[in-house]
């Protein structure tokens, strides 16, 4: 199980790091405003991926474990595959007209509807097929296939995007490259899926209702994630400027290493978690200990990224982006809190209570949007960064409370709260107090020294007892 989890982690990290490695090229070829426009369109693409998915990938991953007979599993997967394609194509056709009509309003007239709207809808539809095959490979624990899909897609999209951007296609070239890479992989992965899952006899089309029922309940959680991490970009682009959005987009790219690792690990960890939870309540102490160890790693990685933020921002963009360094620590804090929250919401998903998770995530996210609308025009993009951190903290508290209503998992909550408070304090210091001159030895020493001290305290808070439990369970 651990080997497979590592393979899922590697595949997802590779796939998500490739777009990050293109950012230094984009920031040097495009103006700050054009980079902001690219970030704006990426924000829209992400919400389209959520809407066109309807939570069906989460349904595939979870409901797969309710089937045991091989023929039954194949029929379940084929029905899920057909449903995924129908929903993705149907939503694209349904949305293209309304989205073109409202595009001038949501973009503030700064970005043309053509070719961006059709490109974004095509990319989200093609990615649906890829995403289903990734969910299938993860559920079936086919780590090799999972890594192959992730790596092939990352390479094709990167090569196509770079070629078109260098050819002068601008931000549109990046999205043509995205659609080309997703299309090739969708055809290849879809064909392999159909060869593997040939079935005889009638298919259980009523399974679609259960898939949709589970998936739709996860939508508020996914949409609240979008509201927390990306709706602020729309508000910045409309109420301030695309140039300010470019700075904010780069600051968000600064948090990308942590976000990539966190998202990849959680995607890899879920199959392991579900397998352990099927063993009953006896697995709860081990899971709680593993979660606390994960939190410790997340906290130390977050502090490391905060300490190196000025250097990271300088690598990602030329000197005109230096102001982004003030915003990145708050965004890193928000990502860390979201990662901790997932250690609790996965328990709700196991108990098939996605609706409860939705109630804990959606209202704070909506309040965060209201706060962004009120504060960004007056205080600028940095207000969005700290609003994101505050919303993530509120959601974490709610999800912990909701999980304890369903299952007493054994997490040491006082120690968890103390660790989160320590990282929040370091984020504030990194944003407002510590020197941010990149590659300046005294400034770097101050940031790294204070960060190392904070990491040592994190270990003292979270490690005792938990590491021993995990190593014992793994036979070490």
CSV table of C-alpha atoms in Angstrom, one decimal:
chain,number,residue,atom,x,y,z
A,1,UNK,CA,0.0,0.0,0.0
A,2,UNK,CA,2.8,2.4,0.9
A,3,UNK,CA,4.6,1.7,-2.4
A,4,UNK,CA,1.4,2.5,-4.4
A,5,UNK,CA,0.8,5.6,-2.4
A,6,UNK,CA,4.3,6.8,-3.2
A,7,UNK,CA,3.6,6.1,-6.9
A,8,UNK,CA,0.4,8.1,-6.9
A,9,UNK,CA,2.2,10.9,-5.1
A,10,UNK,CA,5.0,11.0,-7.7
A,11,UNK,CA,2.7,10.9,-10.7
A,12,UNK,CA,0.5,13.8,-9.4
A,13,UNK,CA,3.5,15.9,-8.4
A,14,UNK,CA,5.0,15.5,-11.8
A,15,UNK,CA,1.8,16.4,-13.5
A,16,UNK,CA,1.2,19.5,-11.4
A,17,UNK,CA,4.8,20.8,-11.4
A,18,UNK,CA,5.0,21.1,-15.2
A,19,UNK,CA,2.6,24.1,-15.4
A,20,UNK,CA,4.5,25.7,-12.5
A,21,UNK,CA,7.8,25.4,-14.4
A,22,UNK,CA,6.3,27.3,-17.3
A,23,UNK,CA,5.5,30.3,-15.2
A,24,UNK,CA,9.0,31.8,-15.4
A,25,UNK,CA,8.7,31.7,-19.2
A,26,UNK,CA,5.2,33.3,-19.2
A,27,UNK,CA,6.2,36.1,-16.8
A,28,UNK,CA,9.2,37.0,-19.0
A,29,UNK,CA,7.4,36.8,-22.4
A,30,UNK,CA,4.1,38.5,-21.4
A,31,UNK,CA,3.3,41.8,-19.7
A,32,UNK,CA,2.1,41.7,-16.1
A,33,UNK,CA,-1.5,42.3,-17.4
A,34,UNK,CA,-1.3,39.5,-19.9
A,35,UNK,CA,-0.1,37.2,-17.2
A,36,UNK,CA,-3.0,38.3,-15.1
A,37,UNK,CA,-5.4,37.5,-17.9
A,38,UNK,CA,-3.9,34.0,-18.2
A,39,UNK,CA,-4.5,33.6,-14.4
A,40,UNK,CA,-8.0,34.9,-14.8
A,41,UNK,CA,-8.8,32.3,-17.5
A,42,UNK,CA,-7.2,29.5,-15.4
A,43,UNK,CA,-9.6,30.5,-12.6
A,44,UNK,CA,-12.6,30.1,-15.0
A,45,UNK,CA,-11.2,26.8,-16.2
A,46,UNK,CA,-11.0,25.4,-12.7
A,47,UNK,CA,-14.6,26.2,-12.0
A,48,UNK,CA,-15.6,24.6,-15.3
A,49,UNK,CA,-13.7,21.5,-14.3
A,50,UNK,CA,-15.8,21.4,-11.1
A,51,UNK,CA,-19.1,22.0,-12.8
A,52,UNK,CA,-18.5,19.6,-15.7
A,53,UNK,CA,-17.3,16.9,-13.2
A,54,UNK,CA,-20.4,17.0,-10.9
A,55,UNK,CA,-18.3,15.2,-8.3
A,56,UNK,CA,-18.3,12.0,-10.4
A,57,UNK,CA,-14.6,11.3,-9.8
A,58,UNK,CA,-15.1,11.4,-6.1
A,59,UNK,CA,-18.1,9.0,-6.5
A,60,UNK,CA,-16.0,6.6,-8.6
A,61,UNK,CA,-13.2,6.5,-6.0
A,62,UNK,CA,-15.6,6.0,-3.1
A,63,UNK,CA,-18.3,3.8,-4.5
A,64,UNK,CA,-15.8,1.5,-6.2
A,65,UNK,CA,-15.1,0.0,-2.7
A,66,UNK,CA,-18.8,-1.1,-2.4
A,67,UNK,CA,-18.4,-3.6,-5.3
A,68,UNK,CA,-16.4,-6.8,-5.0
A,69,UNK,CA,-17.3,-9.2,-8.0
A,70,UNK,CA,-14.9,-8.5,-10.9
A,71,UNK,CA,-17.8,-8.5,-13.5
A,72,UNK,CA,-19.8,-6.2,-11.2
A,73,UNK,CA,-16.9,-3.8,-10.9
A,74,UNK,CA,-16.4,-3.7,-14.7
A,75,UNK,CA,-20.0,-2.9,-15.3
A,76,UNK,CA,-19.9,-0.2,-12.5
A,77,UNK,CA,-16.9,1.4,-14.2
A,78,UNK,CA,-18.3,1.3,-17.7
A,79,UNK,CA,-21.5,3.0,-16.6
A,80,UNK,CA,-19.4,5.6,-14.7
A,81,UNK,CA,-17.3,6.2,-17.8
A,82,UNK,CA,-20.4,6.8,-20.0
A,83,UNK,CA,-21.9,9.1,-17.5
A,84,UNK,CA,-18.7,11.1,-17.2
A,85,UNK,CA,-18.6,11.8,-20.9
A,86,UNK,CA,-22.3,12.6,-21.2
A,87,UNK,CA,-22.1,15.1,-18.3
A,88,UNK,CA,-18.9,16.8,-19.5
A,89,UNK,CA,-20.1,17.2,-23.1
A,90,UNK,CA,-23.6,18.2,-22.0
A,91,UNK,CA,-22.4,20.9,-19.7
A,92,UNK,CA,-20.1,22.3,-22.3
A,93,UNK,CA,-22.9,22.6,-24.9
A,94,UNK,CA,-25.2,24.0,-22.3
A,95,UNK,CA,-22.8,26.7,-21.0
A,96,UNK,CA,-21.2,27.9,-24.2
A,97,UNK,CA,-23.9,30.4,-25.1
A,98,UNK,CA,-24.5,31.9,-21.7
A,99,UNK,CA,-20.8,32.1,-20.9
A,100,UNK,CA,-20.0,34.0,-24.1
A,101,UNK,CA,-22.9,36.4,-23.3
A,102,UNK,CA,-21.7,37.2,-19.8
A,103,UNK,CA,-17.9,37.0,-20.5
A,104,UNK,CA,-17.5,40.8,-21.1
A,105,UNK,CA,-19.0,41.4,-17.7
A,106,UNK,CA,-17.1,38.8,-15.7
A,107,UNK,CA,-13.8,39.8,-17.4
A,108,UNK,CA,-14.4,43.5,-17.2
A,109,UNK,CA,-14.0,43.7,-21.0
A,110,UNK,CA,-10.2,43.0,-20.6
A,111,UNK,CA,-10.2,39.6,-22.3
A,112,UNK,CA,-12.0,38.7,-25.6
A,113,UNK,CA,-14.6,35.9,-25.4
A,114,UNK,CA,-13.2,34.3,-28.5
A,115,UNK,CA,-11.2,32.1,-28.6
A,116,UNK,CA,-11.0,31.8,-24.8
A,117,UNK,CA,-14.5,30.6,-23.9
A,118,UNK,CA,-14.6,27.7,-26.5
A,119,UNK,CA,-11.0,26.7,-25.5
A,120,UNK,CA,-11.9,26.6,-21.8
A,121,UNK,CA,-15.0,24.5,-22.4
A,122,UNK,CA,-13.2,22.1,-24.7
A,123,UNK,CA,-10.3,21.7,-22.3
A,124,UNK,CA,-12.7,21.0,-19.4
A,125,UNK,CA,-14.6,18.4,-21.4
A,126,UNK,CA,-11.5,16.6,-22.5
A,127,UNK,CA,-10.0,16.7,-19.1
A,128,UNK,CA,-13.2,14.9,-17.8
A,129,UNK,CA,-12.2,11.7,-19.6
A,130,UNK,CA,-8.6,12.0,-18.3
A,131,UNK,CA,-9.8,12.6,-14.7
A,132,UNK,CA,-12.1,9.6,-14.8
A,133,UNK,CA,-9.3,7.3,-15.9
A,134,UNK,CA,-7.1,8.7,-13.1
A,135,UNK,CA,-9.8,8.1,-10.5
A,136,UNK,CA,-10.3,4.6,-11.9
A,137,UNK,CA,-6.6,3.8,-11.8
A,138,UNK,CA,-6.4,5.1,-8.2
A,139,UNK,CA,-9.4,3.0,-7.1
A,140,UNK,CA,-8.0,-0.1,-8.7
A,141,UNK,CA,-4.6,0.6,-7.3
A,142,UNK,CA,-2.9,0.5,-10.7
A,143,UNK,CA,-0.1,2.9,-9.8
A,144,UNK,CA,1.8,2.4,-13.1
A,145,UNK,CA,-1.2,3.4,-15.2
A,146,UNK,CA,-1.8,6.4,-13.0
A,147,UNK,CA,1.8,7.6,-13.4
A,148,UNK,CA,1.7,7.0,-17.1
A,149,UNK,CA,-1.4,9.1,-17.6
A,150,UNK,CA,-0.1,12.0,-15.4
A,151,UNK,CA,3.3,12.0,-17.0
A,152,UNK,CA,2.1,11.8,-20.6
A,153,UNK,CA,-0.4,14.6,-20.1
A,154,UNK,CA,2.1,16.9,-18.4
A,155,UNK,CA,4.7,16.4,-21.2
A,156,UNK,CA,2.2,16.9,-24.1
A,157,UNK,CA,0.5,19.9,-22.5
A,158,UNK,CA,3.9,21.6,-21.7
A,159,UNK,CA,5.4,21.0,-25.1
A,160,UNK,CA,2.3,22.2,-27.0
A,161,UNK,CA,1.9,25.2,-24.8
A,162,UNK,CA,5.5,26.3,-25.0
A,163,UNK,CA,5.6,25.8,-28.8
A,164,UNK,CA,2.5,27.9,-29.3
A,165,UNK,CA,3.5,30.6,-26.8
A,166,UNK,CA,6.9,31.0,-28.4
A,167,UNK,CA,5.2,31.1,-31.8
A,168,UNK,CA,3.4,34.3,-30.6
A,169,UNK,CA,0.0,32.9,-29.8
A,170,UNK,CA,0.1,34.7,-26.4
A,171,UNK,CA,-2.1,33.5,-23.5
A,172,UNK,CA,-4.4,31.7,-25.9
A,173,UNK,CA,-1.5,29.5,-26.9
A,174,UNK,CA,-1.3,28.1,-23.3
A,175,UNK,CA,-4.9,27.0,-23.5
A,176,UNK,CA,-4.6,25.5,-27.0
A,177,UNK,CA,-1.7,23.5,-25.6
A,178,UNK,CA,-3.8,22.4,-22.6
A,179,UNK,CA,-6.7,21.2,-24.9
A,180,UNK,CA,-4.3,19.4,-27.3
A,181,UNK,CA,-2.6,17.6,-24.5
A,182,UNK,CA,-5.8,16.7,-22.7
A,183,UNK,CA,-7.4,15.5,-26.0
A,184,UNK,CA,-4.5,13.1,-26.9
A,185,UNK,CA,-4.4,11.6,-23.5
A,186,UNK,CA,-8.2,11.3,-23.3
A,187,UNK,CA,-8.3,9.3,-26.5
A,188,UNK,CA,-5.5,7.0,-25.5
A,189,UNK,CA,-6.7,6.5,-21.9
A,190,UNK,CA,-10.3,6.1,-22.9
A,191,UNK,CA,-9.4,3.4,-25.5
A,192,UNK,CA,-7.3,1.5,-23.0
A,193,UNK,CA,-10.1,1.7,-20.5
A,194,UNK,CA,-12.7,0.2,-22.9
A,195,UNK,CA,-10.3,-2.6,-23.8
A,196,UNK,CA,-9.8,-3.5,-20.1
A,197,UNK,CA,-13.5,-3.4,-19.2
A,198,UNK,CA,-15.3,-5.3,-21.9
A,199,UNK,CA,-18.6,-6.6,-20.4
A,200,UNK,CA,-21.3,-9.0,-21.4
A,201,UNK,CA,-24.9,-8.6,-20.6
A,202,UNK,CA,-26.9,-5.6,-19.6
A,203,UNK,CA,-25.3,-2.7,-17.8
A,204,UNK,CA,-26.7,-1.4,-14.5
A,205,UNK,CA,-27.8,2.0,-15.8
A,206,UNK,CA,-29.5,2.7,-12.5
A,207,UNK,CA,-26.0,3.0,-11.0
A,208,UNK,CA,-25.9,6.5,-12.6
A,209,UNK,CA,-28.4,7.7,-10.1
A,210,UNK,CA,-26.2,6.6,-7.2
A,211,UNK,CA,-23.1,8.1,-8.8
A,212,UNK,CA,-24.8,11.4,-9.4
A,213,UNK,CA,-26.4,11.4,-5.9
A,214,UNK,CA,-23.0,11.0,-4.3
A,215,UNK,CA,-21.2,13.3,-6.6
A,216,UNK,CA,-23.6,16.2,-6.5
A,217,UNK,CA,-23.4,16.2,-2.7
A,218,UNK,CA,-19.6,16.8,-3.0
A,219,UNK,CA,-20.1,19.8,-5.3
A,220,UNK,CA,-20.5,22.4,-2.6
A,221,UNK,CA,-17.1,21.3,-1.1
A,222,UNK,CA,-15.4,21.6,-4.5
A,223,UNK,CA,-17.1,24.9,-5.3
A,224,UNK,CA,-16.2,26.2,-1.9
A,225,UNK,CA,-12.6,25.3,-2.6
A,226,UNK,CA,-12.8,27.3,-5.8
A,227,UNK,CA,-14.4,30.2,-3.9
A,228,UNK,CA,-11.6,30.2,-1.4
A,229,UNK,CA,-8.7,29.9,-3.8
A,230,UNK,CA,-9.8,31.5,-7.0
A,231,UNK,CA,-12.9,33.7,-6.9
A,232,UNK,CA,-10.7,36.4,-5.4
A,233,UNK,CA,-8.8,36.5,-8.7
A,234,UNK,CA,-12.1,37.4,-10.5
A,235,UNK,CA,-12.7,40.2,-8.0
A,236,UNK,CA,-9.2,41.6,-8.2
A,237,UNK,CA,-9.3,41.5,-12.1
A,238,UNK,CA,-12.6,43.4,-12.1
A,239,UNK,CA,-12.3,45.8,-9.2
A,240,UNK,CA,-8.5,46.6,-9.3
A,241,UNK,CA,-6.7,45.7,-12.5
A,242,UNK,CA,-5.2,42.8,-14.5
A,243,UNK,CA,-1.8,44.1,-13.5
A,244,UNK,CA,-2.6,43.6,-9.8
A,245,UNK,CA,-4.1,40.3,-10.7
A,246,UNK,CA,-0.8,39.4,-12.3
A,247,UNK,CA,1.0,40.1,-9.1
A,248,UNK,CA,-1.5,38.1,-7.1
A,249,UNK,CA,-1.3,35.2,-9.6
A,250,UNK,CA,2.4,35.0,-9.2
A,251,UNK,CA,2.1,35.1,-5.4
A,252,UNK,CA,-0.3,32.2,-5.7
A,253,UNK,CA,2.3,30.4,-7.9
A,254,UNK,CA,4.6,30.9,-5.0
A,255,UNK,CA,2.4,28.7,-2.9
A,256,UNK,CA,2.2,26.1,-5.7
A,257,UNK,CA,5.0,23.8,-4.5
A,258,UNK,CA,3.1,23.3,-1.2
A,259,UNK,CA,-0.2,23.1,-2.9
A,260,UNK,CA,1.1,20.5,-5.4
A,261,UNK,CA,2.6,18.3,-2.8
A,262,UNK,CA,-0.5,18.6,-0.6
A,263,UNK,CA,-2.9,17.8,-3.4
A,264,UNK,CA,-0.8,15.0,-4.7
A,265,UNK,CA,-0.4,13.4,-1.3
A,266,UNK,CA,-4.1,13.5,-0.5
A,267,UNK,CA,-5.0,12.0,-3.8
A,268,UNK,CA,-2.5,9.2,-3.2
A,269,UNK,CA,-3.4,8.8,0.5
A,270,UNK,CA,-7.2,8.3,0.0
A,271,UNK,CA,-7.0,4.6,-1.3
A,272,UNK,CA,-4.7,3.7,1.6
A,273,UNK,CA,-7.1,5.4,4.0
A,274,UNK,CA,-10.2,3.6,2.6
A,275,UNK,CA,-8.5,0.3,2.8
A,276,UNK,CA,-7.5,0.9,6.4
A,277,UNK,CA,-11.0,2.1,7.4
A,278,UNK,CA,-12.5,-1.1,6.0
A,279,UNK,CA,-10.7,-2.8,8.8
A,280,UNK,CA,-13.0,-1.1,11.3
A,281,UNK,CA,-12.5,1.1,14.3
A,282,UNK,CA,-9.2,-0.7,15.2
A,283,UNK,CA,-7.5,1.4,12.5
A,284,UNK,CA,-8.5,4.7,14.1
A,285,UNK,CA,-5.5,5.2,16.3
A,286,UNK,CA,-3.1,4.5,13.4
A,287,UNK,CA,-5.0,6.9,11.1
A,288,UNK,CA,-5.1,9.6,13.8
A,289,UNK,CA,-1.3,9.3,14.3
A,290,UNK,CA,-0.7,9.4,10.6
A,291,UNK,CA,-2.8,12.5,10.2
A,292,UNK,CA,-0.9,14.2,13.0
A,293,UNK,CA,2.4,13.2,11.3
A,294,UNK,CA,1.0,14.6,8.0
A,295,UNK,CA,0.1,17.9,9.7
A,296,UNK,CA,3.6,18.2,11.1
A,297,UNK,CA,5.1,17.7,7.6
A,298,UNK,CA,2.6,20.2,6.1
A,299,UNK,CA,3.5,22.8,8.8
A,300,UNK,CA,7.2,22.5,8.3
A,301,UNK,CA,6.9,22.6,4.5
A,302,UNK,CA,4.7,25.7,4.9
A,303,UNK,CA,7.3,27.4,7.0
A,304,UNK,CA,10.0,26.5,4.5
A,305,UNK,CA,8.1,27.9,1.6
A,306,UNK,CA,7.4,31.1,3.6
A,307,UNK,CA,11.1,31.5,4.5
A,308,UNK,CA,12.1,31.2,0.8
A,309,UNK,CA,9.3,33.2,-0.7
A,310,UNK,CA,11.4,36.1,-1.9
A,311,UNK,CA,13.8,33.8,-3.7
A,312,UNK,CA,10.9,31.8,-5.1
A,313,UNK,CA,9.1,34.9,-6.4
A,314,UNK,CA,12.3,36.1,-8.0
A,315,UNK,CA,12.8,32.8,-9.8
A,316,UNK,CA,9.2,32.8,-11.0
A,317,UNK,CA,9.2,36.4,-12.3
A,318,UNK,CA,11.4,39.4,-13.1
A,319,UNK,CA,11.9,42.2,-10.5
A,320,UNK,CA,8.6,43.9,-11.3
A,321,UNK,CA,6.8,41.1,-9.5
A,322,UNK,CA,8.7,41.7,-6.2
A,323,UNK,CA,5.5,42.9,-4.4
A,324,UNK,CA,4.0,39.4,-4.7
A,325,UNK,CA,6.3,38.3,-1.9
A,326,UNK,CA,4.2,40.1,0.7
A,327,UNK,CA,1.1,38.0,-0.2
A,328,UNK,CA,2.5,34.5,-0.5
A,329,UNK,CA,2.9,33.7,3.2
A,330,UNK,CA,-0.9,34.2,3.9
A,331,UNK,CA,-1.8,32.1,0.8
A,332,UNK,CA,0.6,29.3,2.0
A,333,UNK,CA,-1.1,29.4,5.4
A,334,UNK,CA,-4.5,29.0,3.7
A,335,UNK,CA,-3.2,26.0,1.7
A,336,UNK,CA,-1.8,24.4,4.9
A,337,UNK,CA,-5.1,24.8,6.7
A,338,UNK,CA,-7.0,23.3,3.8
A,339,UNK,CA,-4.6,20.4,3.8
A,340,UNK,CA,-5.3,19.8,7.5
A,341,UNK,CA,-9.0,20.1,6.9
A,342,UNK,CA,-8.9,17.3,4.4
A,343,UNK,CA,-7.6,14.9,7.1
A,344,UNK,CA,-11.0,15.3,8.8
A,345,UNK,CA,-13.3,15.6,5.8
A,346,UNK,CA,-12.1,12.3,4.4
A,347,UNK,CA,-13.7,10.6,7.4
A,348,UNK,CA,-17.0,12.2,6.5
A,349,UNK,CA,-16.6,10.9,2.9
A,350,UNK,CA,-15.9,7.4,4.2
A,351,UNK,CA,-19.2,7.5,6.1
A,352,UNK,CA,-20.9,8.9,3.0
A,353,UNK,CA,-21.7,12.2,4.6
A,354,UNK,CA,-20.5,14.6,2.0
A,355,UNK,CA,-23.5,16.8,2.6
A,356,UNK,CA,-22.2,17.5,6.2
A,357,UNK,CA,-18.8,18.6,4.8
A,358,UNK,CA,-20.6,20.9,2.4
A,359,UNK,CA,-22.4,22.7,5.3
A,360,UNK,CA,-19.1,23.2,7.0
A,361,UNK,CA,-17.3,24.6,3.9
A,362,UNK,CA,-19.9,26.6,1.8
A,363,UNK,CA,-21.1,29.3,4.2
A,364,UNK,CA,-17.6,30.5,5.2
A,365,UNK,CA,-16.6,30.5,1.6
A,366,UNK,CA,-19.5,32.7,0.7
A,367,UNK,CA,-18.7,35.0,3.6
A,368,UNK,CA,-15.1,35.1,2.3
A,369,UNK,CA,-16.3,36.3,-1.2
A,370,UNK,CA,-18.4,39.0,0.5
A,371,UNK,CA,-15.3,40.1,2.5
A,372,UNK,CA,-13.2,40.2,-0.7
A,373,UNK,CA,-15.8,42.3,-2.4
A,374,UNK,CA,-15.8,44.8,0.5
A,375,UNK,CA,-12.0,44.8,1.2
A,376,UNK,CA,-10.1,44.4,-2.1
A,377,UNK,CA,-11.2,47.7,-3.6
A,378,UNK,CA,-9.9,49.5,-0.5
A,379,UNK,CA,-6.8,47.5,0.5
A,380,UNK,CA,-5.8,45.8,-2.7
A,381,UNK,CA,-4.9,42.2,-3.5
A,382,UNK,CA,-3.2,41.5,-0.1
A,383,UNK,CA,-6.6,41.7,1.5
A,384,UNK,CA,-7.6,38.7,-0.5
A,385,UNK,CA,-4.6,36.7,0.8
A,386,UNK,CA,-5.5,37.2,4.4
A,387,UNK,CA,-9.2,36.7,3.8
A,388,UNK,CA,-8.3,33.3,2.3
A,389,UNK,CA,-6.4,32.3,5.4
A,390,UNK,CA,-9.2,33.4,7.7
A,391,UNK,CA,-11.8,31.5,5.7
A,392,UNK,CA,-9.6,28.3,5.7
A,393,UNK,CA,-9.2,28.5,9.5
A,394,UNK,CA,-13.0,28.9,10.0
A,395,UNK,CA,-13.7,25.9,7.7
A,396,UNK,CA,-11.1,23.8,9.5
A,397,UNK,CA,-12.8,24.5,12.9
A,398,UNK,CA,-16.2,23.6,11.4
A,399,UNK,CA,-14.9,20.3,9.8
A,400,UNK,CA,-13.2,19.2,13.0
A,401,UNK,CA,-16.5,19.7,14.9
A,402,UNK,CA,-18.5,17.9,12.2
A,403,UNK,CA,-16.2,15.0,12.1
A,404,UNK,CA,-16.4,14.6,15.9
A,405,UNK,CA,-20.2,14.3,15.6
A,406,UNK,CA,-19.7,11.3,13.2
A,407,UNK,CA,-16.6,9.6,14.7
A,408,UNK,CA,-14.3,10.2,17.6
A,409,UNK,CA,-11.1,9.8,15.7
A,410,UNK,CA,-8.6,10.3,18.5
A,411,UNK,CA,-6.8,13.4,17.1
A,412,UNK,CA,-5.0,15.5,19.8
A,413,UNK,CA,-6.8,18.8,19.1
A,414,UNK,CA,-5.1,21.1,21.5
A,415,UNK,CA,-1.7,20.2,20.0
A,416,UNK,CA,-3.1,20.7,16.6
A,417,UNK,CA,-4.4,24.1,17.4
A,418,UNK,CA,-1.1,25.2,18.9
A,419,UNK,CA,0.8,24.1,15.8
A,420,UNK,CA,-1.6,26.0,13.5
A,421,UNK,CA,-1.3,29.2,15.7
A,422,UNK,CA,2.5,28.9,15.4
A,423,UNK,CA,2.5,28.7,11.6
A,424,UNK,CA,0.0,31.6,11.4
A,425,UNK,CA,2.3,33.7,13.5
A,426,UNK,CA,5.3,32.9,11.3
A,427,UNK,CA,3.2,33.8,8.2
A,428,UNK,CA,2.4,37.2,9.6
A,429,UNK,CA,6.1,37.8,10.4
A,430,UNK,CA,7.2,36.6,6.9
A,431,UNK,CA,4.7,39.0,5.3
A,432,UNK,CA,5.2,42.1,7.4
A,433,UNK,CA,8.4,41.9,9.6
A,434,UNK,CA,11.1,39.7,8.1
A,435,UNK,CA,13.3,41.2,5.4
A,436,UNK,CA,12.3,40.1,1.9
A,437,UNK,CA,15.3,41.1,-0.3
A,438,UNK,CA,15.9,38.0,-2.4
A,439,UNK,CA,19.3,36.3,-2.4
A,440,UNK,CA,20.6,38.8,0.2
A,441,UNK,CA,22.6,36.7,2.7
A,442,UNK,CA,21.6,38.5,6.0
A,443,UNK,CA,18.0,38.6,5.0
A,444,UNK,CA,18.0,34.9,4.0
A,445,UNK,CA,19.8,34.0,7.2
A,446,UNK,CA,17.1,35.8,9.3
A,447,UNK,CA,14.3,34.0,7.5
A,448,UNK,CA,15.9,30.6,7.5
A,449,UNK,CA,17.0,30.8,11.1
A,450,UNK,CA,13.6,31.9,12.4
A,451,UNK,CA,12.0,29.2,10.2
A,452,UNK,CA,14.2,26.5,11.5
A,453,UNK,CA,13.3,27.5,15.1
A,454,UNK,CA,9.6,27.4,14.2
A,455,UNK,CA,10.0,23.9,12.7
A,456,UNK,CA,11.8,22.6,15.8
A,457,UNK,CA,8.9,23.8,17.9
A,458,UNK,CA,6.4,22.1,15.5
A,459,UNK,CA,8.2,18.8,15.9
A,460,UNK,CA,8.2,19.1,19.7
A,461,UNK,CA,4.4,19.8,19.6
A,462,UNK,CA,3.3,17.2,17.2
A,463,UNK,CA,5.8,14.3,17.0
A,464,UNK,CA,5.7,12.7,20.5
A,465,UNK,CA,3.8,9.5,20.3
A,466,UNK,CA,2.5,9.8,16.8
A,467,UNK,CA,5.7,8.9,14.9
A,468,UNK,CA,6.1,5.9,17.1
A,469,UNK,CA,2.6,4.6,16.4
A,470,UNK,CA,3.0,5.0,12.6
A,471,UNK,CA,6.4,3.3,12.5
A,472,UNK,CA,5.2,0.4,14.7
A,473,UNK,CA,2.2,-0.2,12.4
A,474,UNK,CA,4.5,-0.2,9.3
A,475,UNK,CA,6.7,-2.8,11.0
A,476,UNK,CA,9.8,-0.5,11.5
